[in-house]
Amino acid sequence: MKDVKDGVGIGRVPTDSGPAAEMMHNIKINSLWPALILLAAAMALYAVSVMAAGGHTIDDAYISARYAKNFAAYGQLTWNLYEIPRTEGYTSPLWVLLSSLVFFVTDGFPFRLIQFMSIFFGALTLLMLFALGRKLRISPWSAALPPLFLSVSLPFVLWSASGMENALYTFLVLLGMYLVVDEEDNGLNYITPLVFFLIFLARTEGLVFYLSVVTVRGGKFLLYADARGGDMKRFLIWNAIFWLCFFTYLLWKLYYYQAVLPLPVYVKKPDGLAGFDYVADFLGYIAPSLVLALLGLKAGWSIRKLLLWVALGAYLLAISFSNPLMGWDFRLLVAAFPFIYLLAVWELDRIFLVENPHTLNGFLFGVIACLLFLTVLKDPGDYLDSLRRRAAASAQVLGSVHAPLGQWLDRQPKKAGTKKVALADVGAVSFYFDGEVIDFYGLNDRKIAYEGFSARSVLERNPDYVILNSKNKATFHGNDSPCGNMSDEIFKSELFQKHYCFVTQFATHKPFYSLWVYKRRH
């Protein structure tokens, strides 16, 4: 072993000669086949898991799908057709564009294909995670462990099967970090900043990954004179490419939407310490791997390890200062799982395969088995049963309430070529209904996003139908109060009681969920 300087620190790496190096080399060669077997096992477990959760999606997934459908069918990237100014309420421009491509080349706008695309990117994420581990010089056998852990991580599986952008986003983050690490060996290239721009397009908070990389590299240029010179010029061009794409995109948004920030930014304002509590819950959830990763803080540092820790820390900090509304099952932190798994096995690799090359034995397998068990948290039967129950509940609500209601609304006679509907759960209903939709939450409605929700702000726009959430399992008898502050405020409004009458109810009982439909009296 010898000390080498790697960018910003001193690390311990094996020499290229001597008995210890030869033994280390043999261990890595011998671990290649087990690594491939582990990677195949990860892909198989992921396939089984997403099949168990194949029906899992949420109403929010259909919001992006409505934008994509409008863009594919009418060339309008907006919530309601022909509205001026246009509305930007989606969270992932890149996912909307990819979804619109699927809708454009297929007939009937099959949402199921969007879910398949999400699952496909989930599989690519597992492969990319293995490739990043190898690029970080983790042994093949250890590099196959993070994909194995990720393949059975419930949040990753659920959001990969949901038809949302999480799997694409995580894949791009790992691809960006792979290219950054590769640049440490082979010099800067001009593809990497384009990938980081795609990360930003996949989710807005993805900007922190670019900023974290620039911060580490900027510090490297300041601290080490030998890192300057010709690399500084390439570094400036590297950054210029990103900012050229970034500001071009913002100028287009200003022209197209007459605004730079999407509406969810106005609605999801930071709410106390909710973001910090959300991140704290996540760290507790992934604590076994996190503890192992933290042990690596005492080991020799390198520019590669620093890049991972700074990127992870910046991302967690960004989410801490946000409002994790609608971020259940750690939806907003799916991209953080691979980082912690990588840092954990990096330490595992250092302990068992570098400092103690003879300890590739039962104890190591026991440690891995414990980590895998704690990742799943339950035995495989309960794990799959949990996935199936969540998927069934999700499919029941969407299949029995949201989709039928949207189709029912679309079949109602149109007056003057349009209908207008107001409700809270706008996703699937709006996907199947082609008329104008007022979103109670303001995520897809400028007036409510800027001014806040009120019953009068909704009812003065004379929606033809108002949809309210029910409070209990009883069939509507005319005196039940809806649930939720928004539905309750509208229901008690004098304007609503005077101009709207109950029409029908869409409900499911396992789990119970019901929407009441009111029609405007003309």
PDB file of N, CA and C in Angstrom, residues 77 88-97 196-204 207 241-262:
ATOM      1  N   LEU A  77     -48.674  23.263 -24.668  1.00  0.00           N
ATOM      2  CA  LEU A  77     -48.102  22.785 -23.420  1.00  0.00           C
ATOM      3  C   LEU A  77     -48.707  23.602 -22.284  1.00  0.00           C
ATOM      4  N   GLU A  88     -48.346  26.669 -16.301  1.00  0.00           N
ATOM      5  CA  GLU A  88     -47.307  25.664 -16.082  1.00  0.00           C
ATOM      6  C   GLU A  88     -47.461  25.125 -14.667  1.00  0.00           C
ATOM      7  N   GLY A  89     -48.016  23.922 -14.557  1.00  0.00           N
ATOM      8  CA  GLY A  89     -48.227  23.317 -13.253  1.00  0.00           C
ATOM      9  C   GLY A  89     -47.551  21.975 -13.099  1.00  0.00           C
ATOM     10  N   TYR A  90     -46.774  21.561 -14.081  1.00  0.00           N
ATOM     11  CA  TYR A  90     -46.088  20.270 -14.001  1.00  0.00           C
ATOM     12  C   TYR A  90     -44.759  20.442 -13.286  1.00  0.00           C
ATOM     13  N   THR A  91     -44.262  19.357 -12.698  1.00  0.00           N
ATOM     14  CA  THR A  91     -43.020  19.410 -11.915  1.00  0.00           C
ATOM     15  C   THR A  91     -41.809  18.938 -12.700  1.00  0.00           C
ATOM     16  N   SER A  92     -42.040  18.322 -13.870  1.00  0.00           N
ATOM     17  CA  SER A  92     -40.915  17.784 -14.637  1.00  0.00           C
ATOM     18  C   SER A  92     -41.120  18.047 -16.126  1.00  0.00           C
ATOM     19  N   PRO A  93     -40.551  19.140 -16.645  1.00  0.00           N
ATOM     20  CA  PRO A  93     -40.685  19.417 -18.081  1.00  0.00           C
ATOM     21  C   PRO A  93     -40.181  18.271 -18.954  1.00  0.00           C
ATOM     22  N   LEU A  94     -39.072  17.655 -18.565  1.00  0.00           N
ATOM     23  CA  LEU A  94     -38.500  16.581 -19.372  1.00  0.00           C
ATOM     24  C   LEU A  94     -39.435  15.379 -19.419  1.00  0.00           C
ATOM     25  N   TRP A  95     -40.047  15.041 -18.284  1.00  0.00           N
ATOM     26  CA  TRP A  95     -40.975  13.901 -18.256  1.00  0.00           C
ATOM     27  C   TRP A  95     -42.218  14.190 -19.098  1.00  0.00           C
ATOM     28  N   VAL A  96     -42.699  15.413 -19.057  1.00  0.00           N
ATOM     29  CA  VAL A  96     -43.858  15.786 -19.881  1.00  0.00           C
ATOM     30  C   VAL A  96     -43.521  15.647 -21.363  1.00  0.00           C
ATOM     31  N   LEU A  97     -42.330  16.078 -21.766  1.00  0.00           N
ATOM     32  CA  LEU A  97     -41.941  15.987 -23.175  1.00  0.00           C
ATOM     33  C   LEU A  97     -41.806  14.531 -23.612  1.00  0.00           C
ATOM     34  N   PHE A 196     -26.397  17.608 -16.893  1.00  0.00           N
ATOM     35  CA  PHE A 196     -26.839  18.314 -15.699  1.00  0.00           C
ATOM     36  C   PHE A 196     -28.003  19.253 -15.999  1.00  0.00           C
ATOM     37  N   PHE A 197     -28.057  19.776 -17.202  1.00  0.00           N
ATOM     38  CA  PHE A 197     -29.221  20.575 -17.590  1.00  0.00           C
ATOM     39  C   PHE A 197     -30.460  19.687 -17.689  1.00  0.00           C
ATOM     40  N   LEU A 198     -30.304  18.465 -18.194  1.00  0.00           N
ATOM     41  CA  LEU A 198     -31.425  17.524 -18.245  1.00  0.00           C
ATOM     42  C   LEU A 198     -31.887  17.149 -16.845  1.00  0.00           C
ATOM     43  N   ILE A 199     -30.940  17.031 -15.912  1.00  0.00           N
ATOM     44  CA  ILE A 199     -31.312  16.758 -14.512  1.00  0.00           C
ATOM     45  C   ILE A 199     -32.198  17.880 -13.985  1.00  0.00           C
ATOM     46  N   PHE A 200     -31.826  19.125 -14.293  1.00  0.00           N
ATOM     47  CA  PHE A 200     -32.634  20.270 -13.883  1.00  0.00           C
ATOM     48  C   PHE A 200     -34.013  20.224 -14.538  1.00  0.00           C
ATOM     49  N   LEU A 201     -34.080  19.814 -15.811  1.00  0.00           N
ATOM     50  CA  LEU A 201     -35.374  19.710 -16.485  1.00  0.00           C
ATOM     51  C   LEU A 201     -36.219  18.577 -15.927  1.00  0.00           C
ATOM     52  N   ALA A 202     -35.556  17.541 -15.407  1.00  0.00           N
ATOM     53  CA  ALA A 202     -36.294  16.409 -14.839  1.00  0.00           C
ATOM     54  C   ALA A 202     -36.970  16.803 -13.530  1.00  0.00           C
ATOM     55  N   ARG A 203     -36.265  17.553 -12.684  1.00  0.00           N
ATOM     56  CA  ARG A 203     -36.853  18.127 -11.475  1.00  0.00           C
ATOM     57  C   ARG A 203     -36.061  19.383 -11.119  1.00  0.00           C
ATOM     58  N   THR A 204     -36.770  20.429 -10.724  1.00  0.00           N
ATOM     59  CA  THR A 204     -36.134  21.724 -10.496  1.00  0.00           C
ATOM     60  C   THR A 204     -35.036  21.647  -9.447  1.00  0.00           C
ATOM     61  N   LEU A 207     -31.034  21.160  -9.772  1.00  0.00           N
ATOM     62  CA  LEU A 207     -30.019  22.203  -9.945  1.00  0.00           C
ATOM     63  C   LEU A 207     -28.930  22.100  -8.872  1.00  0.00           C
ATOM     64  N   ILE A 241     -21.728  26.318 -21.089  1.00  0.00           N
ATOM     65  CA  ILE A 241     -22.688  25.471 -21.807  1.00  0.00           C
ATOM     66  C   ILE A 241     -23.946  25.274 -20.974  1.00  0.00           C
ATOM     67  N   PHE A 242     -23.752  24.983 -19.674  1.00  0.00           N
ATOM     68  CA  PHE A 242     -24.917  24.786 -18.801  1.00  0.00           C
ATOM     69  C   PHE A 242     -25.753  26.058 -18.719  1.00  0.00           C
ATOM     70  N   TRP A 243     -25.110  27.198 -18.454  1.00  0.00           N
ATOM     71  CA  TRP A 243     -25.857  28.435 -18.254  1.00  0.00           C
ATOM     72  C   TRP A 243     -26.495  28.933 -19.538  1.00  0.00           C
ATOM     73  N   LEU A 244     -25.890  28.626 -20.675  1.00  0.00           N
ATOM     74  CA  LEU A 244     -26.517  28.985 -21.954  1.00  0.00           C
ATOM     75  C   LEU A 244     -27.834  28.233 -22.114  1.00  0.00           C
ATOM     76  N   CYS A 245     -27.824  26.938 -21.823  1.00  0.00           N
ATOM     77  CA  CYS A 245     -29.061  26.145 -21.879  1.00  0.00           C
ATOM     78  C   CYS A 245     -30.060  26.642 -20.844  1.00  0.00           C
ATOM     79  N   PHE A 246     -29.581  26.914 -19.650  1.00  0.00           N
ATOM     80  CA  PHE A 246     -30.445  27.322 -18.537  1.00  0.00           C
ATOM     81  C   PHE A 246     -31.173  28.624 -18.857  1.00  0.00           C
ATOM     82  N   PHE A 247     -30.436  29.647 -19.268  1.00  0.00           N
ATOM     83  CA  PHE A 247     -31.074  30.944 -19.515  1.00  0.00           C
ATOM     84  C   PHE A 247     -31.907  30.943 -20.792  1.00  0.00           C
ATOM     85  N   THR A 248     -31.520  30.163 -21.781  1.00  0.00           N
ATOM     86  CA  THR A 248     -32.363  30.018 -22.981  1.00  0.00           C
ATOM     87  C   THR A 248     -33.717  29.438 -22.613  1.00  0.00           C
ATOM     88  N   TYR A 249     -33.691  28.427 -21.752  1.00  0.00           N
ATOM     89  CA  TYR A 249     -34.931  27.808 -21.290  1.00  0.00           C
ATOM     90  C   TYR A 249     -35.782  28.812 -20.509  1.00  0.00           C
ATOM     91  N   LEU A 250     -35.170  29.599 -19.627  1.00  0.00           N
ATOM     92  CA  LEU A 250     -35.930  30.576 -18.858  1.00  0.00           C
ATOM     93  C   LEU A 250     -36.525  31.660 -19.747  1.00  0.00           C
ATOM     94  N   LEU A 251     -35.795  32.077 -20.759  1.00  0.00           N
ATOM     95  CA  LEU A 251     -36.337  33.069 -21.695  1.00  0.00           C
ATOM     96  C   LEU A 251     -37.524  32.511 -22.453  1.00  0.00           C
ATOM     97  N   TRP A 252     -37.429  31.234 -22.840  1.00  0.00           N
ATOM     98  CA  TRP A 252     -38.578  30.600 -23.516  1.00  0.00           C
ATOM     99  C   TRP A 252     -39.787  30.556 -22.590  1.00  0.00           C
ATOM    100  N   LYS A 253     -39.562  30.213 -21.313  1.00  0.00           N
ATOM    101  CA  LYS A 253     -40.661  30.164 -20.353  1.00  0.00           C
ATOM    102  C   LYS A 253     -41.298  31.532 -20.186  1.00  0.00           C
ATOM    103  N   LEU A 254     -40.468  32.549 -20.134  1.00  0.00           N
ATOM    104  CA  LEU A 254     -40.986  33.909 -19.986  1.00  0.00           C
ATOM    105  C   LEU A 254     -41.847  34.284 -21.183  1.00  0.00           C
ATOM    106  N   TYR A 255     -41.444  33.864 -22.370  1.00  0.00           N
ATOM    107  CA  TYR A 255     -42.221  34.138 -23.580  1.00  0.00           C
ATOM    108  C   TYR A 255     -43.499  33.294 -23.618  1.00  0.00           C
ATOM    109  N   TYR A 256     -43.382  32.005 -23.310  1.00  0.00           N
ATOM    110  CA  TYR A 256     -44.500  31.084 -23.500  1.00  0.00           C
ATOM    111  C   TYR A 256     -45.525  31.168 -22.373  1.00  0.00           C
ATOM    112  N   TYR A 257     -45.047  31.260 -21.111  1.00  0.00           N
ATOM    113  CA  TYR A 257     -45.952  31.270 -19.963  1.00  0.00           C
ATOM    114  C   TYR A 257     -46.105  32.654 -19.335  1.00  0.00           C
ATOM    115  N   GLN A 258     -45.321  33.622 -19.802  1.00  0.00           N
ATOM    116  CA  GLN A 258     -45.306  34.950 -19.201  1.00  0.00           C
ATOM    117  C   GLN A 258     -44.941  34.874 -17.718  1.00  0.00           C
ATOM    118  N   ALA A 259     -44.140  33.899 -17.377  1.00  0.00           N
ATOM    119  CA  ALA A 259     -43.669  33.703 -16.003  1.00  0.00           C
ATOM    120  C   ALA A 259     -42.451  32.797 -16.045  1.00  0.00           C
ATOM    121  N   VAL A 260     -41.610  32.908 -15.046  1.00  0.00           N
ATOM    122  CA  VAL A 260     -40.418  32.070 -14.956  1.00  0.00           C
ATOM    123  C   VAL A 260     -40.646  30.888 -14.024  1.00  0.00           C
ATOM    124  N   LEU A 261     -41.320  31.133 -12.905  1.00  0.00           N
ATOM    125  CA  LEU A 261     -41.537  30.077 -11.916  1.00  0.00           C
ATOM    126  C   LEU A 261     -42.835  29.339 -12.187  1.00  0.00           C
ATOM    127  N   PRO A 262     -42.847  28.015 -12.068  1.00  0.00           N
ATOM    128  CA  PRO A 262     -44.089  27.253 -12.211  1.00  0.00           C
ATOM    129  C   PRO A 262     -44.997  27.487 -11.014  1.00  0.00           C
TER     130      PRO A 262
END
